[in-house]
Coordinates of C-alpha atoms in Angstrom, one line a residue:
M1254 CA 96.6 -40.8 274.7
D1255 CA 94.9 -41.1 271.4
D1256 CA 95.2 -38.6 268.5
T1257 CA 92.3 -36.5 269.6
Q1258 CA 93.5 -36.3 273.2
L1259 CA 97.0 -35.3 272.1
R1260 CA 95.6 -32.6 269.9
R1261 CA 93.3 -31.3 272.6
A1262 CA 96.1 -31.3 275.2
T1263 CA 98.4 -29.3 272.8
D1264 CA 95.6 -26.8 272.1
A1265 CA 94.9 -26.4 275.8
F1266 CA 98.6 -25.9 276.6
Y1267 CA 99.1 -23.2 274.0
A1268 CA 95.8 -21.4 275.0
D1269 CA 97.0 -21.5 278.6
V1270 CA 100.5 -20.2 277.7
D1271 CA 98.9 -17.2 276.0
T1272 CA 97.1 -16.3 279.3
D1273 CA 100.5 -15.4 280.8
D1274 CA 99.5 -17.3 284.0
P1275 CA 102.6 -18.8 285.6
A1276 CA 100.5 -21.7 287.0
V1277 CA 100.2 -23.0 283.4
F1278 CA 103.5 -24.8 283.6
P1279 CA 102.8 -27.1 286.6
R1280 CA 99.4 -27.9 285.1
H1281 CA 100.8 -29.1 281.8
L1282 CA 104.5 -30.1 282.3
Q1283 CA 106.0 -33.0 284.1
P1284 CA 108.3 -31.8 287.0
N1285 CA 111.4 -33.0 285.0
A1286 CA 110.2 -31.6 281.6
T1287 CA 112.7 -30.0 279.2
F1288 CA 112.2 -26.9 277.1
R1289 CA 114.3 -25.9 274.1
F1290 CA 113.9 -22.6 272.3
N1291 CA 115.7 -22.3 269.0
S1292 CA 119.5 -22.9 269.5
E1293 CA 119.4 -22.0 273.2
E1294 CA 120.6 -24.4 275.8
P1295 CA 117.8 -26.8 277.0
V1296 CA 116.0 -25.7 280.1
P1297 CA 115.2 -28.5 282.6
G1298 CA 112.4 -28.5 285.1
V1299 CA 109.1 -26.7 285.5
D1300 CA 110.3 -23.8 287.6
N1301 CA 113.2 -23.1 285.3
I1302 CA 110.9 -23.3 282.2
R1303 CA 108.4 -21.0 283.7
Q1304 CA 111.1 -18.5 284.5
A1305 CA 112.8 -18.7 281.1
V1306 CA 109.4 -18.1 279.3
E1307 CA 108.5 -15.2 281.7
V1308 CA 111.9 -13.6 281.0
W1309 CA 111.5 -14.0 277.2
K1310 CA 107.9 -12.8 277.2
G1311 CA 108.9 -9.9 279.4
N1312 CA 110.5 -8.3 276.4
F1313 CA 107.1 -7.8 274.8
A1314 CA 103.7 -6.4 275.6
S1315 CA 102.3 -9.8 274.5
V1316 CA 103.2 -13.0 272.7
R1317 CA 100.3 -14.9 271.1
H1318 CA 100.3 -18.2 269.3
E1319 CA 98.0 -19.3 266.5
I1320 CA 98.1 -23.0 265.7
R1321 CA 97.8 -23.5 262.0
D1322 CA 98.3 -27.2 261.7
V1323 CA 98.9 -30.2 263.9
T1324 CA 100.6 -33.5 263.1
V1325 CA 100.3 -36.3 265.6
D1326 CA 102.5 -39.4 266.1
Q1327 CA 100.5 -41.3 268.5
G1328 CA 103.1 -44.0 268.8
K1329 CA 105.7 -41.5 270.1
A1330 CA 103.0 -39.4 271.9
Q1331 CA 104.4 -36.5 270.0
V1332 CA 102.7 -33.5 268.3
G1333 CA 104.2 -31.3 265.6
V1334 CA 102.7 -27.9 265.6
E1335 CA 102.8 -25.3 262.8
L1336 CA 102.6 -21.9 264.5
V1337 CA 102.1 -18.3 263.7
V1338 CA 103.4 -16.2 266.6
T1339 CA 102.5 -12.5 267.0
Y1340 CA 105.0 -10.6 269.1
T1341 CA 103.6 -7.2 270.2
A1342 CA 106.4 -4.9 271.3
L1343 CA 106.2 -2.6 274.3
N1344 CA 105.5 0.3 271.8
D1345 CA 102.5 -1.8 270.5
E1346 CA 104.1 -2.6 267.1
A1347 CA 103.3 -6.2 266.1
T1348 CA 105.6 -8.6 264.4
V1349 CA 104.2 -11.9 263.0
V1350 CA 106.5 -14.8 262.5
K1351 CA 106.1 -18.5 261.5
G1352 CA 107.5 -21.3 263.5
A1353 CA 107.0 -24.9 264.7
S1354 CA 107.0 -26.7 267.9
F1355 CA 107.3 -30.3 268.9
V1356 CA 105.5 -31.4 272.1
T1357 CA 106.2 -34.9 273.6
F1358 CA 103.8 -36.2 276.2
N1359 CA 104.2 -38.9 278.9
D1360 CA 100.7 -39.9 280.0
D1361 CA 98.9 -36.6 280.0
L1362 CA 101.8 -34.2 280.8
I1363 CA 104.4 -32.8 278.6
K1364 CA 107.9 -34.1 279.0
D1365 CA 109.6 -32.3 276.2
W1366 CA 108.7 -29.0 274.5
R1367 CA 110.8 -27.7 271.6
V1368 CA 110.1 -24.4 269.8
Y1369 CA 111.7 -23.1 266.6
V1370 CA 110.7 -19.6 265.6
D1371 CA 112.5 -17.2 263.3
T1372 CA 113.1 -14.3 265.7
S1373 CA 115.5 -12.4 263.4
G1374 CA 112.9 -9.7 262.6
L1375 CA 112.2 -8.8 266.2
G1376 CA 115.1 -6.3 266.3

């Protein structure tokens, strides 16, 4: 994948994640993909990743990602993403935090997804 394809695939992935559709993960992730969130243990496999993300997002009315900047390393098929994440609590109070993610592709599917977000203000 070239730089433009990597950027588009990353944008499409995050747009789909924000739809809360569980079918997002099989469409974008390799079956043996790995997900890492902050200091939590890595989560292997599409079904486990889908479940982990659903459980986390279930704590909120919504979780939305705004991509602020993207850095592409075409040689590694890796994209660094600067994010602003809006967590809307079940009582409709919103908390906005900054973070970053690193998405590594194999062909046109994600094989590794790492997310680092400061969740300390989510109470």
